[in-house]
Coordinates of N, CA and C in Angstrom, one line a residue:
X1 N 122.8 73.3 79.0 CA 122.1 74.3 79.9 C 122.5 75.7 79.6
X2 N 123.6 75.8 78.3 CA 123.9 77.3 78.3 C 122.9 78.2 78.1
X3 N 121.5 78.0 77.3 CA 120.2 78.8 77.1 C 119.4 79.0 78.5
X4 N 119.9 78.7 79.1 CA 119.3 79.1 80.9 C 120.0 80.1 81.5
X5 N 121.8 80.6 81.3 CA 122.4 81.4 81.5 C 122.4 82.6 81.1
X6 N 122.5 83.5 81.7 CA 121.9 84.9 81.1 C 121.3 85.7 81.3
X7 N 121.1 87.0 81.8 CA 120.0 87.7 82.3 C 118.4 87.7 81.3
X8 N 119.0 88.2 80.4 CA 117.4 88.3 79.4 C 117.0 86.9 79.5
X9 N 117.6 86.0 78.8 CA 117.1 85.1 78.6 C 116.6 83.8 79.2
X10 N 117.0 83.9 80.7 CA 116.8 83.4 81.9 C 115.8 84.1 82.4
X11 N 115.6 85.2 82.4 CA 114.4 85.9 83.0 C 113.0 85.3 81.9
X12 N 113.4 85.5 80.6 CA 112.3 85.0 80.0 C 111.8 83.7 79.8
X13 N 112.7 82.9 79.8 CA 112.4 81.5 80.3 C 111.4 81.3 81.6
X14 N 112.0 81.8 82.6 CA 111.6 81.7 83.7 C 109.7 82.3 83.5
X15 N 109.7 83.3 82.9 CA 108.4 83.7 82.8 C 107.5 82.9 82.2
X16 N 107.7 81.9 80.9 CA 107.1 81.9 79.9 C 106.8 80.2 80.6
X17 N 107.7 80.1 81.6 CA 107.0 78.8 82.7 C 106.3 78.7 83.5
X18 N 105.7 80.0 84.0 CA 104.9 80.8 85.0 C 103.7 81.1 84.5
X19 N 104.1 81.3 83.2 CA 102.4 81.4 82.2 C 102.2 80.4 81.8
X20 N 103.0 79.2 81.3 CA 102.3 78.0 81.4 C 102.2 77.4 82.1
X21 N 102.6 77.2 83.4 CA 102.0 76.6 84.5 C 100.7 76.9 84.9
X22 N 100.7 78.4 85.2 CA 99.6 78.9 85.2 C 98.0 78.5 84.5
X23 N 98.4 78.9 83.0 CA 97.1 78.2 82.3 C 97.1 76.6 82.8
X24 N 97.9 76.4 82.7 CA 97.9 74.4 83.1 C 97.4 74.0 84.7
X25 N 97.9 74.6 85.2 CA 97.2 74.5 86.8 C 95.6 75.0 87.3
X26 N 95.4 75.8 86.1 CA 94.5 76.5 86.5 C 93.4 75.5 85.9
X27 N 93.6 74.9 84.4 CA 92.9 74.0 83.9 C 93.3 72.5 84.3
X28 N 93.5 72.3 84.6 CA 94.1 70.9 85.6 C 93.8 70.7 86.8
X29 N 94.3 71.7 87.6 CA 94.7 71.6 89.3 C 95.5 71.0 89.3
X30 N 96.5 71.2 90.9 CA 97.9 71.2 91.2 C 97.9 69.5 90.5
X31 N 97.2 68.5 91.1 CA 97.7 67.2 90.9 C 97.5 66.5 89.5
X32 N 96.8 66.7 88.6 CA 96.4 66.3 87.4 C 97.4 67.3 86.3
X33 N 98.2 68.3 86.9 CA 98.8 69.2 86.0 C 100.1 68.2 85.6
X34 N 101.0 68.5 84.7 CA 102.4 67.1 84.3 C 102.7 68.3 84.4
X35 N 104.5 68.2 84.6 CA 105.6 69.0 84.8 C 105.6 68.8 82.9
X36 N 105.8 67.6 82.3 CA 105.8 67.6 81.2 C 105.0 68.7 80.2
X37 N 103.8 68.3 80.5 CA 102.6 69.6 79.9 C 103.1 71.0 80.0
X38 N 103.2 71.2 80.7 CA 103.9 72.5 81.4 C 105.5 73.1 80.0
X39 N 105.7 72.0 80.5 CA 107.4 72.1 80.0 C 107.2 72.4 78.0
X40 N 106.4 72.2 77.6 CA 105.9 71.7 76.4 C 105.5 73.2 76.0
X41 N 104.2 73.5 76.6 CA 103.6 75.0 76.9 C 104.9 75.9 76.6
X42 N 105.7 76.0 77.5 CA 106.5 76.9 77.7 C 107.4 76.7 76.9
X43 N 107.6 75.3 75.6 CA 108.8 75.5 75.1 C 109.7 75.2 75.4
X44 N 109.9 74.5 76.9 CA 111.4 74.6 77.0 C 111.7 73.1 77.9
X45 N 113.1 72.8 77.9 CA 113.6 71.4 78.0 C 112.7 71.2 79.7
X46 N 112.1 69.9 79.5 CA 111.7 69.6 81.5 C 112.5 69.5 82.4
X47 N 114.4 69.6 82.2 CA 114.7 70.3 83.1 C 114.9 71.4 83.5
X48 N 114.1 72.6 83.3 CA 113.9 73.9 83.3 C 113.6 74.0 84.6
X49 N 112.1 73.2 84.9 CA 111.6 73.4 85.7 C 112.2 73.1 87.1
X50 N 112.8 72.2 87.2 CA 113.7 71.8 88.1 C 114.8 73.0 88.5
X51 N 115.7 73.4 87.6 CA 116.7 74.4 87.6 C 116.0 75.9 87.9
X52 N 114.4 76.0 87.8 CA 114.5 77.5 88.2 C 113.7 77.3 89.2
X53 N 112.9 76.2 89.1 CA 111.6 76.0 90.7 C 112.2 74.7 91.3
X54 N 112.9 74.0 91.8 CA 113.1 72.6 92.2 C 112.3 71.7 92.1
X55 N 111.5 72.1 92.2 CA 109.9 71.2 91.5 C 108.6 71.5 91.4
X56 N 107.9 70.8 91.2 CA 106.4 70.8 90.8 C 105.9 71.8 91.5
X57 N 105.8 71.5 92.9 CA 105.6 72.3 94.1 C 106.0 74.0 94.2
X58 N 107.3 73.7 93.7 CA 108.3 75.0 94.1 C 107.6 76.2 92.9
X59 N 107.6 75.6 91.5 CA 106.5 75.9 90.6 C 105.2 76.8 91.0
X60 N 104.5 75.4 91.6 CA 103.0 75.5 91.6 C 102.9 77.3 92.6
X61 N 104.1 77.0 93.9 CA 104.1 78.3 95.0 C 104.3 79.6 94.2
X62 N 105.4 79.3 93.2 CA 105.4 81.0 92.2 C 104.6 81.3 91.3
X63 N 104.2 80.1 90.8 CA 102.7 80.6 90.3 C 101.7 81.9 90.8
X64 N 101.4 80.9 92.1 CA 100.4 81.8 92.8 C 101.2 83.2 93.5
X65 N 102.1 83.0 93.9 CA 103.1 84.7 94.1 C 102.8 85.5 92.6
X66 N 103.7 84.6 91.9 CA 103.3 85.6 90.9 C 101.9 86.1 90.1
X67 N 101.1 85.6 90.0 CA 99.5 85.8 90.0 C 98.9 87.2 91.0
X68 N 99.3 87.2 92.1 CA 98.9 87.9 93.1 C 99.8 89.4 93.1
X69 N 101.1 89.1 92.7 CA 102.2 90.3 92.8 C 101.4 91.1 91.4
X70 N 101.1 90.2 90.1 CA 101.1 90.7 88.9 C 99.6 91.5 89.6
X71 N 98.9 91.2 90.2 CA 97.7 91.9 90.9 C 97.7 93.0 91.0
X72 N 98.7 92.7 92.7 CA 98.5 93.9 93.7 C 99.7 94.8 92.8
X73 N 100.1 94.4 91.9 CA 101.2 95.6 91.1 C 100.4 96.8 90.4
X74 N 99.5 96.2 89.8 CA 98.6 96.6 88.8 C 97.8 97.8 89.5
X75 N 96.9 96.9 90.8 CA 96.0 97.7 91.4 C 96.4 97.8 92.8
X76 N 97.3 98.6 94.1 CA 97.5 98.4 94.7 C 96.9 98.4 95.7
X77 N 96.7 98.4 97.0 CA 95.7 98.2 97.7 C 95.1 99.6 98.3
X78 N 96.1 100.9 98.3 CA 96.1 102.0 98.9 C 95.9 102.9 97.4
X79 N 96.2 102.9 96.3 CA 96.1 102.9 95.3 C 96.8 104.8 95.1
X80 N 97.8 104.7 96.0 CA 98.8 105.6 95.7 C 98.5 106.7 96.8
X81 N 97.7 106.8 98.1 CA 97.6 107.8 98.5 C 98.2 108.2 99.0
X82 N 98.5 109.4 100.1 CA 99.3 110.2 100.4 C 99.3 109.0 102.3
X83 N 100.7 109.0 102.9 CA 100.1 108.3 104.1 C 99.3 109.1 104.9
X84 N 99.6 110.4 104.8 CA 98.6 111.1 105.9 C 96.7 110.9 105.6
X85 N 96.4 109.9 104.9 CA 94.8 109.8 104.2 C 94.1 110.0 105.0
X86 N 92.9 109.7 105.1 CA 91.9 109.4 106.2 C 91.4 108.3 106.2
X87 N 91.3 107.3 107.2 CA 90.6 106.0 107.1 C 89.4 105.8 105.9
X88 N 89.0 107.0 105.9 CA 87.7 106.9 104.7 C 88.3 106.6 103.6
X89 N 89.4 107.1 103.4 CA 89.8 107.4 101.9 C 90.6 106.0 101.7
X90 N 91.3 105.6 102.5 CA 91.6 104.5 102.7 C 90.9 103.1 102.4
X91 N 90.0 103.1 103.2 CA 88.9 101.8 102.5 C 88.4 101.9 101.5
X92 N 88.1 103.4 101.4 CA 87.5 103.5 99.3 C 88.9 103.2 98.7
X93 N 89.8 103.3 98.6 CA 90.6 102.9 97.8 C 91.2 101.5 98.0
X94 N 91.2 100.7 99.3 CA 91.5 99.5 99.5 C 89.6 98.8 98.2
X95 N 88.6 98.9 98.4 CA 87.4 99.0 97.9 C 87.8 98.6 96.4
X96 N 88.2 100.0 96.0 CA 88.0 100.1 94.9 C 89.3 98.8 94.2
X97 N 90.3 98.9 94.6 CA 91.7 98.5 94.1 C 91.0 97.0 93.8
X98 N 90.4 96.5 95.1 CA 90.1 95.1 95.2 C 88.8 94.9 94.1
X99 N 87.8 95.5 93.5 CA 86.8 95.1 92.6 C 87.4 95.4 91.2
X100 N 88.8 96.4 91.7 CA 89.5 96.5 89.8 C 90.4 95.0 89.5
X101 N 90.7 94.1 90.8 CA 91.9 93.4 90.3 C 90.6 92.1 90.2
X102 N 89.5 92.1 90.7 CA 88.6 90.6 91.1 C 87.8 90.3 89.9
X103 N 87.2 92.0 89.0 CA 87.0 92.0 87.8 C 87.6 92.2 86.5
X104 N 89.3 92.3 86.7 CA 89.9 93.0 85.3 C 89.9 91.7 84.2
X105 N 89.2 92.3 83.1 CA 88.6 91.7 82.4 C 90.3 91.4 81.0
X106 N 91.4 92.3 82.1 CA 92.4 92.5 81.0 C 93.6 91.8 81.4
X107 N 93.5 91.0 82.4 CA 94.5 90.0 82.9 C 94.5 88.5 82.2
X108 N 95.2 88.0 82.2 CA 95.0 86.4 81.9 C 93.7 86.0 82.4
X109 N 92.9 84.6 81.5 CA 91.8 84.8 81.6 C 92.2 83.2 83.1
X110 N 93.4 82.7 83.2 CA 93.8 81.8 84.3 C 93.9 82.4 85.8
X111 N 94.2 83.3 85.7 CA 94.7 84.4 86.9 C 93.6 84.3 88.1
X112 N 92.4 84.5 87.5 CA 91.4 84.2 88.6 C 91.2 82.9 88.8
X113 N 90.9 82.0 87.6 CA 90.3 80.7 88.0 C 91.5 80.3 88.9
X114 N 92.6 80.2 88.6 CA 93.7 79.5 89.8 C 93.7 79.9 90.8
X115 N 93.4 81.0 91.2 CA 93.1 81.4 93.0 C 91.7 80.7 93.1
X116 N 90.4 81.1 93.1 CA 90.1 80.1 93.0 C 89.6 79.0 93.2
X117 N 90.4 78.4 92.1 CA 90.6 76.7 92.8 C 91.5 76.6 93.7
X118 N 92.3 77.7 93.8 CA 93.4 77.1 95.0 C 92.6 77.6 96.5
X119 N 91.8 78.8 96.5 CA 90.8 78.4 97.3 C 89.8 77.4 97.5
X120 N 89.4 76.9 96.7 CA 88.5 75.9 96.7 C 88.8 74.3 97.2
X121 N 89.9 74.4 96.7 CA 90.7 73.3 96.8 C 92.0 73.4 97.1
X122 N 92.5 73.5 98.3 CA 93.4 74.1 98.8 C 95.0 73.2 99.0
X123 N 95.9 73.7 98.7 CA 97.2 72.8 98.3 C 98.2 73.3 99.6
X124 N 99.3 72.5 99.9 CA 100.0 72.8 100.7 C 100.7 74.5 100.7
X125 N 100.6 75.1 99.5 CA 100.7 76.4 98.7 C 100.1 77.7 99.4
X126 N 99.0 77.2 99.9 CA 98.0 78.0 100.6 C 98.4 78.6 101.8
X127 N 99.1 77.7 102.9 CA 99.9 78.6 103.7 C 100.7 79.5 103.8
X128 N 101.9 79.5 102.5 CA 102.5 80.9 101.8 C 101.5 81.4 101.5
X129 N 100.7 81.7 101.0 CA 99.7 82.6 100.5 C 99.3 83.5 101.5
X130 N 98.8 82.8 102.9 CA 98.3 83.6 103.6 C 99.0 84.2 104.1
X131 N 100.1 83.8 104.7 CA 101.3 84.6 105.1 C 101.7 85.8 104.4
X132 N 102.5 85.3 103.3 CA 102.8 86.9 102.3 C 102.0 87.4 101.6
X133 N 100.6 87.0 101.4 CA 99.8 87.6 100.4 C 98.4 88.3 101.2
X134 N 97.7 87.2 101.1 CA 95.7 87.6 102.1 C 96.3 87.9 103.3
X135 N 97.2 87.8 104.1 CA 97.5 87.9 105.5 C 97.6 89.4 105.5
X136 N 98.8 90.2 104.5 CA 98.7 91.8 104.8 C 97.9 92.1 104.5
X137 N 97.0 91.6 103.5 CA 95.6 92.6 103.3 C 94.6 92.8 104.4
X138 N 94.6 91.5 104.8 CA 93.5 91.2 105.7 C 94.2 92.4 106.9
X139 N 95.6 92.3 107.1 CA 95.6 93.1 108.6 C 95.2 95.0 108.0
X140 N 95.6 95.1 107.1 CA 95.4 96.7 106.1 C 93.9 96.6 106.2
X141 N 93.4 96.0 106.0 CA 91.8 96.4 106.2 C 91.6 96.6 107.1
X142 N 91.7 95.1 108.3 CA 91.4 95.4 109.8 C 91.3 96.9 110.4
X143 N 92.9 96.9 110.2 CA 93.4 98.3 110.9 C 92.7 99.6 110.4
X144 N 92.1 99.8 109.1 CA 91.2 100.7 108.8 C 89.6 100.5 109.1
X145 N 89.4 99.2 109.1 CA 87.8 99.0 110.1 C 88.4 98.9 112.1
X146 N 89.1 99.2 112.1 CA 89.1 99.4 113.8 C 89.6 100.9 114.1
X147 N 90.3 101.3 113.0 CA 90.1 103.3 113.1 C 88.2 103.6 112.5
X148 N 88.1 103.1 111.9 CA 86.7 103.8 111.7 C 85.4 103.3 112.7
X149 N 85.8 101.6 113.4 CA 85.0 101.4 114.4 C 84.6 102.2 115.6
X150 N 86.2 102.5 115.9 CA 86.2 103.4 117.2 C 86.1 102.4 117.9
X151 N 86.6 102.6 119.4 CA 85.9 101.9 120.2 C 84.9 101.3 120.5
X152 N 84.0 101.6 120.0 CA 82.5 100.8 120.4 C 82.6 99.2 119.7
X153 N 83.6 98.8 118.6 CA 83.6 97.5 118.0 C 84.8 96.8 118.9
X154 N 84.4 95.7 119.3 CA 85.6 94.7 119.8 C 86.2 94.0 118.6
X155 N 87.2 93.1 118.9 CA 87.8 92.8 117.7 C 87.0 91.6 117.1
X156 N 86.1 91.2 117.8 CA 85.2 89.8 116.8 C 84.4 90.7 115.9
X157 N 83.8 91.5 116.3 CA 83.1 93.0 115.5 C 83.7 93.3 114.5
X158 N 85.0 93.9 114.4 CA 85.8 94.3 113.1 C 86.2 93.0 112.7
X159 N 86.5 92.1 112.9 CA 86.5 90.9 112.0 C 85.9 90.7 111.3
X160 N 84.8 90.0 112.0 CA 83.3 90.3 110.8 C 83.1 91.4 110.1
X161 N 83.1 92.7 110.3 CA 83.4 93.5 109.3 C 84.1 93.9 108.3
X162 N 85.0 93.4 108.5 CA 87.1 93.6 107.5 C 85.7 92.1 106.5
X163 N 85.1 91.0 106.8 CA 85.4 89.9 106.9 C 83.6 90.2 105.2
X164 N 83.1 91.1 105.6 CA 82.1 91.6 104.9 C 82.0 92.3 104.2
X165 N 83.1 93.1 104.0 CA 83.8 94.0 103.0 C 84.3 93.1 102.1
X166 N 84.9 92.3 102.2 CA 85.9 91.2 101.5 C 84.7 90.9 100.7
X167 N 83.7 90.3 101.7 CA 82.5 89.3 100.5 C 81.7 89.9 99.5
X168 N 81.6 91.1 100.0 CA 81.1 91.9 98.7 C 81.9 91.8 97.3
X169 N 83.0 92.5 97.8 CA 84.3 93.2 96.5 C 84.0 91.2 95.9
X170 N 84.5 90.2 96.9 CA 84.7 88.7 95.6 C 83.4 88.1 95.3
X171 N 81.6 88.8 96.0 CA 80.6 88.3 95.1 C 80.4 89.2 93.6
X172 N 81.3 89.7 93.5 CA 81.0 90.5 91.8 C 82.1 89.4 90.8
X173 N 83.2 89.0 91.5 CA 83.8 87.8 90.5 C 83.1 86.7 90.4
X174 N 82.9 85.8 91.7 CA 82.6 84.8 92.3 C 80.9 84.7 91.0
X175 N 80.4 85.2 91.5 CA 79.0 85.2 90.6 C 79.2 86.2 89.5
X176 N 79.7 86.7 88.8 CA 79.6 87.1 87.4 C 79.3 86.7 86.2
X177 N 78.9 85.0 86.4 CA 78.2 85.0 84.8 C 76.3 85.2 85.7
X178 N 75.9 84.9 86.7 CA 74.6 84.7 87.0 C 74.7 86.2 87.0
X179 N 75.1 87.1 87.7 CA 74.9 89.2 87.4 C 74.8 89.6 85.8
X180 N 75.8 88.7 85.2 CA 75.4 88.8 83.9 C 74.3 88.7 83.0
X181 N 74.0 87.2 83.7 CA 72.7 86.8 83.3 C 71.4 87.1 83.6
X182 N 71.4 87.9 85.2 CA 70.1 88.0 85.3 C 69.6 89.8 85.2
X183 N 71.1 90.3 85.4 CA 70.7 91.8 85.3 C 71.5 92.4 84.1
X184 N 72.1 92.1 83.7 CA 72.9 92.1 82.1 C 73.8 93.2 83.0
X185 N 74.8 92.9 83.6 CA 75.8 93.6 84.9 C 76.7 93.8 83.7
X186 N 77.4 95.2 83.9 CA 78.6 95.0 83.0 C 79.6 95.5 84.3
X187 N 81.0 95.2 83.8 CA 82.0 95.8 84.4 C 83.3 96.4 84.1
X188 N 82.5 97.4 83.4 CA 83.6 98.5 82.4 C 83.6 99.0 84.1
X189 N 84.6 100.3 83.5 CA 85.2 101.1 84.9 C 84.1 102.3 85.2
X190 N 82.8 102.8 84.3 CA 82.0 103.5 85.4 C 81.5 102.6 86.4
X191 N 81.1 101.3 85.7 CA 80.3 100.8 86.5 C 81.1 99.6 88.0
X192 N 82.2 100.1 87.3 CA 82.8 99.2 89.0 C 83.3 100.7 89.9
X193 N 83.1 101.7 89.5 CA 83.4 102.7 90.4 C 82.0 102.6 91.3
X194 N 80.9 102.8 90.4 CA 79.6 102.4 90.8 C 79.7 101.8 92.1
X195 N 79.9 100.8 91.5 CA 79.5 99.3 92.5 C 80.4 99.7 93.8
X196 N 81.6 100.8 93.6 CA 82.7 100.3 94.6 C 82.1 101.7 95.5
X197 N 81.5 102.2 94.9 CA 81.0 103.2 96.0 C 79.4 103.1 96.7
X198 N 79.0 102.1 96.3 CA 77.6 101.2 97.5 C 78.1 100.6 98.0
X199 N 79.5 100.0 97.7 CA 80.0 98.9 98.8 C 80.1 99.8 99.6
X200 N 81.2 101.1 99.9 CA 81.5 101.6 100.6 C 80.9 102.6 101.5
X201 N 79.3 103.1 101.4 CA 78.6 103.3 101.3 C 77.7 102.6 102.4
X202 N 77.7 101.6 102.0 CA 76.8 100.0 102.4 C 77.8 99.7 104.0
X203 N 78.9 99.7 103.8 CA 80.0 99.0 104.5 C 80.1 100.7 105.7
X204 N 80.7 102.1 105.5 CA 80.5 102.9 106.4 C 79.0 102.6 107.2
X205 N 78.1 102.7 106.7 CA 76.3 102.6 107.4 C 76.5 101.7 108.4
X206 N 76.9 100.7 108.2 CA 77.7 99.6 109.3 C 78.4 99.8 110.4
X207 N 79.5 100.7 110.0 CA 80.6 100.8 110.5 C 80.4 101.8 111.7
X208 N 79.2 102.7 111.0 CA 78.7 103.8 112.1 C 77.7 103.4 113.4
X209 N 77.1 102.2 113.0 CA 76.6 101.5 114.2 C 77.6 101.1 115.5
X210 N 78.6 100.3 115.3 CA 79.3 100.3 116.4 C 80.3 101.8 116.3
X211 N 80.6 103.3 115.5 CA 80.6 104.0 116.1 C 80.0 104.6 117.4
X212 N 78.2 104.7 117.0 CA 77.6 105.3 117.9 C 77.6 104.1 119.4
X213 N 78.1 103.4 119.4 CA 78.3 102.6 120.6 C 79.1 103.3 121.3
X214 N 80.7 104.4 120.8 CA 81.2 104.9 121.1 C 80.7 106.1 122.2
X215 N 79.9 106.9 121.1 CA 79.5 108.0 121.5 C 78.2 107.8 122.8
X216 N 77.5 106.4 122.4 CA 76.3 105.9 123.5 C 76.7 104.8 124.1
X217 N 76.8 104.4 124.8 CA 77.2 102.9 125.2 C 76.1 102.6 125.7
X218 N 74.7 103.0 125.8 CA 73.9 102.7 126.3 C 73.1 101.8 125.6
X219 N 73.1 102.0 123.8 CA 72.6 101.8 122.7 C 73.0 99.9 122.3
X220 N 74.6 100.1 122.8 CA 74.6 98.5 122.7 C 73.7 97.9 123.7

C-alpha cells in the first residue's frame, strides 16, 4: 500500500479513480458499472477503491460531487459579482453561468451524461446531491426571483418561476442534437450569450407580471 501514501501521489490516484469511474458510470450506470472495470481504467490495484472511497457507493457519491464542484468551479453561479449587485444582474449571471456549464463543449464528454442518468435514473446518491449541490442553487435563484417578484408573487408563483428559468438554461443540453439538427444551433460563446440573454429577457417579461400585481392588486 506504500504507492497510496503520499501527498502527490495519493492525490493523483485518487483523481484518476474519479475519471474512471466517471466515464464507467456514466457508460454503465451505477449497477452494471464493476469496481473491477473501474480499477483497471484507473490503473490501479481494486483495493484502491476501498482505501480512498469505502466502496462502490462511497465512489459512485464523489463522482457526482466531483462532476458538479469541477462545474460550479469553472462557471460559478454569481460569476464573480460584486455582493452589492442588483437582482437583475444576478439572474443574468446565475443565467448565463448555468447555459456555460450545461453546454461546455470543453468538459469531459461523461460529465453531463452521468448527471443525467443519475437524474433519470436516480440512485440512493441523489439525496446528497440535493442537499449540497441543486438544493443551494435552487434556494440562490429562489431568493433572486422573489426580490424581483416583489410582493405580488406568493411562493408557489416563484417556484414555478425559479422552476422555468431552470428549464430553459437544461432544454439547450437536454435537446442539443435535435437544435442541431433542425436549426443547425451552434454553441460557441456568442451564441450562448445570445441564447442567455432571451432567456433572461423571456424570464424578467414574466417576472414583471406578478410585479405589477404589486403596484395593482386589482389586476390579479
Amino acid at each position: 500500500m506504500g504507492m497510496l501514501k503520499g501527498g502527490g501521489r495519493s492525490a493523483d490516484t485518487r483523481e484518476r479513480l474519479l475519471e474512471a469511474a466517471g466515464e464507467t458510470f456514466a457508460a454503465r450506470g451505477f449497477r452494471d458499472a464493476t469496481v473491477r472495470e473501474i480499477s483497471r481504467r484507473a490503473g490501479v490495484n481494486v483495493a484502491a477503491v476501498n482505501y480512498y472511497f469505502g466502496d462502490k457507493e462511497g465512489l459512485y457519491s464523489a463522482v457526482l460531487k466531483y462532476t458538479l464542484d469541477s462545474a460550479l468551479k469553472k462557471y460559478p453561479p454569481d460569476l464573480g459579482l460584486e455582493n452589492d449587485a442588483t437582482a437583475e444582474d444576478r439572474l443574468c449571471a446565475f443565467i448565463r453561468s448555468m447555459l456555460y456549464r450545461v453546454t461546455d463543449e470543453g468538459r469531459p464528454a461523461w460529465h453531463g451524461k452521468l448527471m443525467i442518468r443519475e437524474i433519470a435514473q436516480p440512485t440512493k446518491a441523489l439525496d446528497e446531491m440535493v442537499l449540497t449541490g441543486f438544493g443551494p442553487l435552487h434556494r440562490s435563484l429562489t431568493a433572486i426571483v422573489r426580490e424581483l417578484a416583489g410582493a405580488g408573487g406568493d411562493e408557489e408563483q416563484i417556484r414555478l418561476c425559479a422552476m422555468s428559468i431552470l428549464g430553459q438554461c437544461l432544454y439547450y443540453h437536454l435537446c442539443r442534437p435535435v437544435l442541431k439538427a433542425l436549426y443547425a444551433q451552434s454553441f460557441d460563446v456568442p451564441e450562448i450569450e445570445r441564447l442567455a440573454g432571451h432567456i433572461m429577457r423571456f424570464s424578467l417579461n414574466g417576472l414583471r407580471v406578478l410585479q405589477a400585481k404589486t403596484d395593482n392588486p386589482r389586476t390579479g
